[in-house]
Each structure stands twice: as C-alpha cells, then as structure tokens.
C-alpha cells in the first residue's frame, strides 16, 4: 500500500524542476505559434494589425524585409532599451527574449506563408479574418502568461519602464501600444504616402485582445497547474 502511494506521489508531485521548466518552454513556444498565426490572419484580413505588429507591417511594405524579419529587429531594439533603462538591474536571463523574438519572427513569416492561398474577399470576410487573428493573438498571449518564463521583448520593455517609474503596468502598456500605433502611422505616411496597417482592426485588437486574454487566463492557468506540477 505504501509502495503504491509512493509511486503515485512520484508521478504527480515530485517531478524534476528541469522537466517542469521544459514543459513551460514548450507551452511558451505553443503560445508563440498561435500568436504568430493570429498576426498572419490580421495581415491577411487587411483591416489593420495589432499595435505590436503595426510597425513591422508598415516597414515590411516599405522595404524588402518580411514582417518576421522586422519583428526580430524591433524586439532587439526593445531588449537594448531595457538594458539602457535598467542598467545594473537588468537580469541577463532576459536576454532569452532575443531567442523568443527570433522564434516568433520566423513563425510569423511561416504563418503568413501558410494562409497566403486563402481567399479574403469582401468587407465581411476581412472582419472574419481580423477577428480570427484577434482571438488567436489573445490565446497566444494567455499561453505566454501561463508559461511564466520569458516574455516577449515588448512586454519586457513595458515592465522595465514600470520598474523605474511610478506608472502601473496597465497604464504603461496602453501608452506603449498607442506609441507604436502613432509611429506606424508616421512611417506609413512617410514611406507609403498613405495609411497602411492601422485601421479599424487595430482599434478592435487593442480593445479585444486584453479582454479575451483575461477570460482565458483562469482556465488555462488551471490547466497549466496540472501540466507543470
């Protein structure tokens, strides 16, 4: 009887920390994959991308680089800004954000390639693609939060600013997203002579991604507790 109890405990409660950490990173990669396809659907819909993807999309239209390539470069800039802001308080483990950026960037390009044959004609279908993209991005964000290992560099920059200012994360995140959208608009008018990548879908993403993600976080968190323990 005691032997059986010990075996059960070994299976459910004493898993090695290294194994649990690997599971967390697998969960993170799954979230990045889902989020990347969300960005791809938003791009295909043509009603505007999420704020974090607005700058890469505009620059991809103005240069030979892909959305994924520019996403990687932008996240590298975000990591550099974190180091400049935090200085000695910067934790070297956060350099893993660079690895996450590369994975996310190439996954985004892969997602764009996979769904490129899909037809998206008419305003209603554009909204369908846009909403699919919003939901996928929200689910991907929830996976990232549940994994609780390394954040994307954008969130990392927001957290870094919050560490040196009295501004709360939610307020700073909104300010950060608005700043990205403004930059995307300026770059769009500067290089493309019009407004691209920022439309009604961008506003919908800014409002809905966080709302949907918060609804998913609790059930996904419970699932994570079962997987990671």
Tab-separated table of C-alpha atoms in Angstrom:
chain	number	residue	atom	x	y	z
A	1	UNK	CA	0.000	0.000	0.000
A	2	UNK	CA	2.780	2.373	0.919
A	3	UNK	CA	4.629	1.368	-2.239
A	4	UNK	CA	1.652	2.343	-4.423
A	5	UNK	CA	1.296	5.650	-2.634
A	6	UNK	CA	4.945	6.413	-3.205
A	7	UNK	CA	4.641	5.683	-6.928
A	8	UNK	CA	1.624	7.965	-7.217
A	9	UNK	CA	3.453	10.760	-5.458
A	10	UNK	CA	6.439	10.319	-7.746
A	11	UNK	CA	4.184	10.618	-10.796
A	12	UNK	CA	2.178	13.606	-9.627
A	13	UNK	CA	4.061	15.634	-7.071
A	14	UNK	CA	7.817	15.220	-7.313
A	15	UNK	CA	8.647	15.798	-10.959
A	16	UNK	CA	12.100	17.233	-11.503
A	17	UNK	CA	12.261	21.055	-11.784
A	18	UNK	CA	14.138	20.702	-15.077
A	19	UNK	CA	11.280	18.717	-16.582
A	20	UNK	CA	8.709	21.250	-15.407
A	21	UNK	CA	10.823	24.063	-16.882
A	22	UNK	CA	10.979	22.276	-20.233
A	23	UNK	CA	7.181	21.945	-20.157
A	24	UNK	CA	6.884	25.673	-19.526
A	25	UNK	CA	9.066	26.466	-22.532
A	26	UNK	CA	7.062	24.069	-24.693
A	27	UNK	CA	3.934	25.911	-23.547
A	28	UNK	CA	5.600	29.222	-24.453
A	29	UNK	CA	6.545	28.014	-27.937
A	30	UNK	CA	2.963	26.819	-28.467
A	31	UNK	CA	1.751	30.281	-27.489
A	32	UNK	CA	4.183	31.956	-29.890
A	33	UNK	CA	2.984	29.667	-32.681
A	34	UNK	CA	-0.663	30.535	-32.027
A	35	UNK	CA	0.133	34.240	-31.711
A	36	UNK	CA	2.132	34.214	-34.950
A	37	UNK	CA	-0.830	32.793	-36.859
A	38	UNK	CA	-3.005	35.458	-35.230
A	39	UNK	CA	-0.738	38.135	-36.676
A	40	UNK	CA	-0.829	36.379	-40.052
A	41	UNK	CA	-4.646	36.347	-40.106
A	42	UNK	CA	-4.728	40.026	-39.144
A	43	UNK	CA	-2.390	40.868	-42.019
A	44	UNK	CA	-4.435	38.779	-44.449
A	45	UNK	CA	-7.645	40.499	-43.317
A	46	UNK	CA	-6.250	43.877	-44.284
A	47	UNK	CA	-8.151	45.831	-41.627
A	48	UNK	CA	-5.096	46.673	-39.578
A	49	UNK	CA	-2.804	44.620	-37.385
A	50	UNK	CA	-2.447	44.599	-33.601
A	51	UNK	CA	-0.420	47.534	-32.188
A	52	UNK	CA	2.717	45.429	-31.582
A	53	UNK	CA	2.736	44.308	-35.243
A	54	UNK	CA	1.782	47.643	-36.797
A	55	UNK	CA	5.340	48.969	-37.147
A	56	UNK	CA	6.779	45.722	-38.604
A	57	UNK	CA	3.908	45.520	-41.087
A	58	UNK	CA	4.373	49.082	-42.344
A	59	UNK	CA	8.136	48.673	-42.675
A	60	UNK	CA	7.683	45.344	-44.469
A	61	UNK	CA	5.560	47.169	-47.049
A	62	UNK	CA	8.236	49.842	-47.461
A	63	UNK	CA	11.318	47.584	-47.533
A	64	UNK	CA	12.350	44.191	-48.949
A	65	UNK	CA	12.292	42.720	-45.412
A	66	UNK	CA	9.469	40.483	-44.187
A	67	UNK	CA	7.200	41.158	-41.224
A	68	UNK	CA	9.054	38.472	-39.291
A	69	UNK	CA	12.486	39.949	-40.068
A	70	UNK	CA	11.456	43.402	-38.885
A	71	UNK	CA	9.728	41.943	-35.823
A	72	UNK	CA	13.040	40.363	-34.826
A	73	UNK	CA	14.927	43.635	-35.360
A	74	UNK	CA	12.337	45.636	-33.425
A	75	UNK	CA	12.484	43.245	-30.495
A	76	UNK	CA	16.278	43.517	-30.487
A	77	UNK	CA	15.827	47.276	-30.103
A	78	UNK	CA	13.391	46.677	-27.246
A	79	UNK	CA	15.943	44.481	-25.450
A	80	UNK	CA	18.634	47.143	-25.905
A	81	UNK	CA	16.283	49.772	-24.462
A	82	UNK	CA	15.624	47.524	-21.460
A	83	UNK	CA	19.355	47.285	-20.806
A	84	UNK	CA	19.777	51.064	-21.091
A	85	UNK	CA	16.825	51.690	-18.755
A	86	UNK	CA	17.647	49.127	-16.071
A	87	UNK	CA	21.472	49.134	-16.319
A	88	UNK	CA	22.781	47.075	-13.384
A	89	UNK	CA	19.278	45.923	-12.511
A	90	UNK	CA	18.932	44.202	-15.871
A	91	UNK	CA	18.814	40.424	-15.445
A	92	UNK	CA	20.928	38.554	-18.053
A	93	UNK	CA	18.321	35.771	-18.184
A	94	UNK	CA	16.091	38.257	-20.008
A	95	UNK	CA	18.438	38.020	-22.991
A	96	UNK	CA	16.399	34.931	-23.792
A	97	UNK	CA	13.899	37.449	-25.158
A	98	UNK	CA	16.171	37.570	-28.213
A	99	UNK	CA	15.669	33.838	-28.783
A	100	UNK	CA	11.935	34.263	-28.312
A	101	UNK	CA	11.979	37.149	-30.822
A	102	UNK	CA	13.729	35.039	-33.468
A	103	UNK	CA	11.308	32.139	-32.981
A	104	UNK	CA	8.286	34.442	-33.063
A	105	UNK	CA	9.561	36.318	-36.124
A	106	UNK	CA	10.110	33.211	-38.220
A	107	UNK	CA	6.843	31.698	-37.032
A	108	UNK	CA	5.044	34.848	-38.170
A	109	UNK	CA	6.549	34.594	-41.650
A	110	UNK	CA	5.609	30.907	-41.707
A	111	UNK	CA	2.035	31.754	-40.738
A	112	UNK	CA	1.793	34.415	-43.448
A	113	UNK	CA	3.049	31.872	-45.991
A	114	UNK	CA	0.662	29.110	-44.872
A	115	UNK	CA	-2.516	31.184	-45.101
A	116	UNK	CA	-1.485	33.144	-48.223
A	117	UNK	CA	-3.604	30.920	-50.554
A	118	UNK	CA	-6.784	31.611	-48.548
A	119	UNK	CA	-9.334	33.879	-50.193
A	120	UNK	CA	-10.376	37.005	-48.300
A	121	UNK	CA	-12.838	38.924	-50.445
A	122	UNK	CA	-15.340	41.464	-49.206
A	123	UNK	CA	-15.538	43.549	-46.077
A	124	UNK	CA	-17.332	40.883	-44.020
A	125	UNK	CA	-14.674	38.267	-44.796
A	126	UNK	CA	-11.996	40.790	-43.869
A	127	UNK	CA	-13.638	41.149	-40.462
A	128	UNK	CA	-13.825	37.357	-40.119
A	129	UNK	CA	-10.083	37.086	-40.721
A	130	UNK	CA	-9.437	40.031	-38.440
A	131	UNK	CA	-11.461	38.510	-35.576
A	132	UNK	CA	-9.791	35.128	-36.024
A	133	UNK	CA	-6.473	36.940	-35.751
A	134	UNK	CA	-7.561	38.778	-32.604
A	135	UNK	CA	-8.720	35.571	-30.902
A	136	UNK	CA	-5.524	33.715	-31.826
A	137	UNK	CA	-3.319	36.541	-30.552
A	138	UNK	CA	-5.302	36.608	-27.289
A	139	UNK	CA	-4.941	32.834	-26.853
A	140	UNK	CA	-1.226	33.086	-27.604
A	141	UNK	CA	-0.799	35.820	-25.003
A	142	UNK	CA	-2.566	33.633	-22.425
A	143	UNK	CA	-0.196	30.759	-23.206
A	144	UNK	CA	2.739	33.148	-22.737
A	145	UNK	CA	1.379	34.354	-19.385
A	146	UNK	CA	0.675	30.792	-18.201
A	147	UNK	CA	4.150	29.582	-19.200
A	148	UNK	CA	5.621	32.310	-16.965
A	149	UNK	CA	9.200	32.003	-18.205
A	150	UNK	CA	10.237	34.695	-20.689
A	151	UNK	CA	8.041	37.497	-22.003
A	152	UNK	CA	8.147	38.996	-25.448
A	153	UNK	CA	10.505	41.967	-25.575
A	154	UNK	CA	7.626	44.448	-25.917
A	155	UNK	CA	6.140	43.451	-22.573
A	156	UNK	CA	9.661	43.293	-21.170
A	157	UNK	CA	10.238	46.927	-22.137
A	158	UNK	CA	6.960	47.969	-20.502
A	159	UNK	CA	7.954	46.140	-17.312
A	160	UNK	CA	11.384	47.790	-17.382
A	161	UNK	CA	9.831	51.269	-17.623
A	162	UNK	CA	7.482	50.428	-14.761
A	163	UNK	CA	10.468	49.493	-12.594
A	164	UNK	CA	11.959	52.984	-12.861
A	165	UNK	CA	8.710	54.981	-12.855
A	166	UNK	CA	5.624	55.001	-10.610
A	167	UNK	CA	3.355	54.184	-13.557
A	168	UNK	CA	1.299	50.976	-13.309
A	169	UNK	CA	1.774	48.228	-15.903
A	170	UNK	CA	-1.745	48.546	-17.387
A	171	UNK	CA	-1.381	52.286	-17.936
A	172	UNK	CA	2.097	51.949	-19.393
A	173	UNK	CA	1.000	49.114	-21.692
A	174	UNK	CA	-1.740	51.308	-23.164
A	175	UNK	CA	0.731	54.185	-23.617
A	176	UNK	CA	3.221	51.795	-25.231
A	177	UNK	CA	0.641	50.431	-27.691
A	178	UNK	CA	-0.548	53.925	-28.592
A	179	UNK	CA	3.056	54.982	-29.191
A	180	UNK	CA	3.619	52.051	-31.553
A	181	UNK	CA	0.455	52.871	-33.500
A	182	UNK	CA	1.466	56.540	-33.797
A	183	UNK	CA	4.931	55.535	-35.019
A	184	UNK	CA	3.356	53.142	-37.530
A	185	UNK	CA	1.102	55.948	-38.838
A	186	UNK	CA	4.043	58.331	-39.213
A	187	UNK	CA	6.146	55.723	-41.014
A	188	UNK	CA	3.206	54.813	-43.237
A	189	UNK	CA	2.636	58.388	-44.404
A	190	UNK	CA	6.381	58.965	-44.701
A	191	UNK	CA	7.285	55.915	-46.789
A	192	UNK	CA	3.996	54.736	-48.320
A	193	UNK	CA	2.243	58.099	-48.796
A	194	UNK	CA	-0.886	56.795	-47.103
A	195	UNK	CA	-2.229	54.977	-44.060
A	196	UNK	CA	-1.452	51.255	-44.075
A	197	UNK	CA	-1.523	48.640	-41.324
A	198	UNK	CA	-3.544	50.842	-38.963
A	199	UNK	CA	-7.308	50.678	-39.397
A	200	UNK	CA	-10.438	49.696	-37.514
A	201	UNK	CA	-8.982	46.247	-36.929
A	202	UNK	CA	-6.132	47.807	-34.970
A	203	UNK	CA	-8.615	49.501	-32.650
A	204	UNK	CA	-10.555	46.246	-32.274
A	205	UNK	CA	-7.335	44.380	-31.444
A	206	UNK	CA	-6.325	46.990	-28.864
A	207	UNK	CA	-9.696	46.600	-27.128
A	208	UNK	CA	-10.394	42.882	-27.516
A	209	UNK	CA	-7.041	41.092	-27.167
A	210	UNK	CA	-6.625	42.010	-23.496
A	211	UNK	CA	-10.291	41.333	-22.716
A	212	UNK	CA	-10.310	37.887	-24.350
A	213	UNK	CA	-6.929	37.011	-22.857
A	214	UNK	CA	-8.141	37.771	-19.333
A	215	UNK	CA	-11.110	35.438	-19.827
A	216	UNK	CA	-8.825	32.635	-20.998
A	217	UNK	CA	-6.139	33.109	-18.338
A	218	UNK	CA	-8.048	31.415	-15.487
A	219	UNK	CA	-8.987	28.111	-17.193
A	220	UNK	CA	-5.642	27.981	-18.968
A	221	UNK	CA	-3.898	28.692	-15.665
A	222	UNK	CA	-5.660	25.718	-14.074
A	223	UNK	CA	-4.552	23.551	-16.981
A	224	UNK	CA	-1.017	24.857	-16.538
A	225	UNK	CA	-1.036	23.899	-12.863
A	226	UNK	CA	-1.844	20.312	-13.810
A	227	UNK	CA	0.824	20.206	-16.506
A	228	UNK	CA	3.616	21.913	-14.609
A	229	UNK	CA	3.238	20.006	-11.320
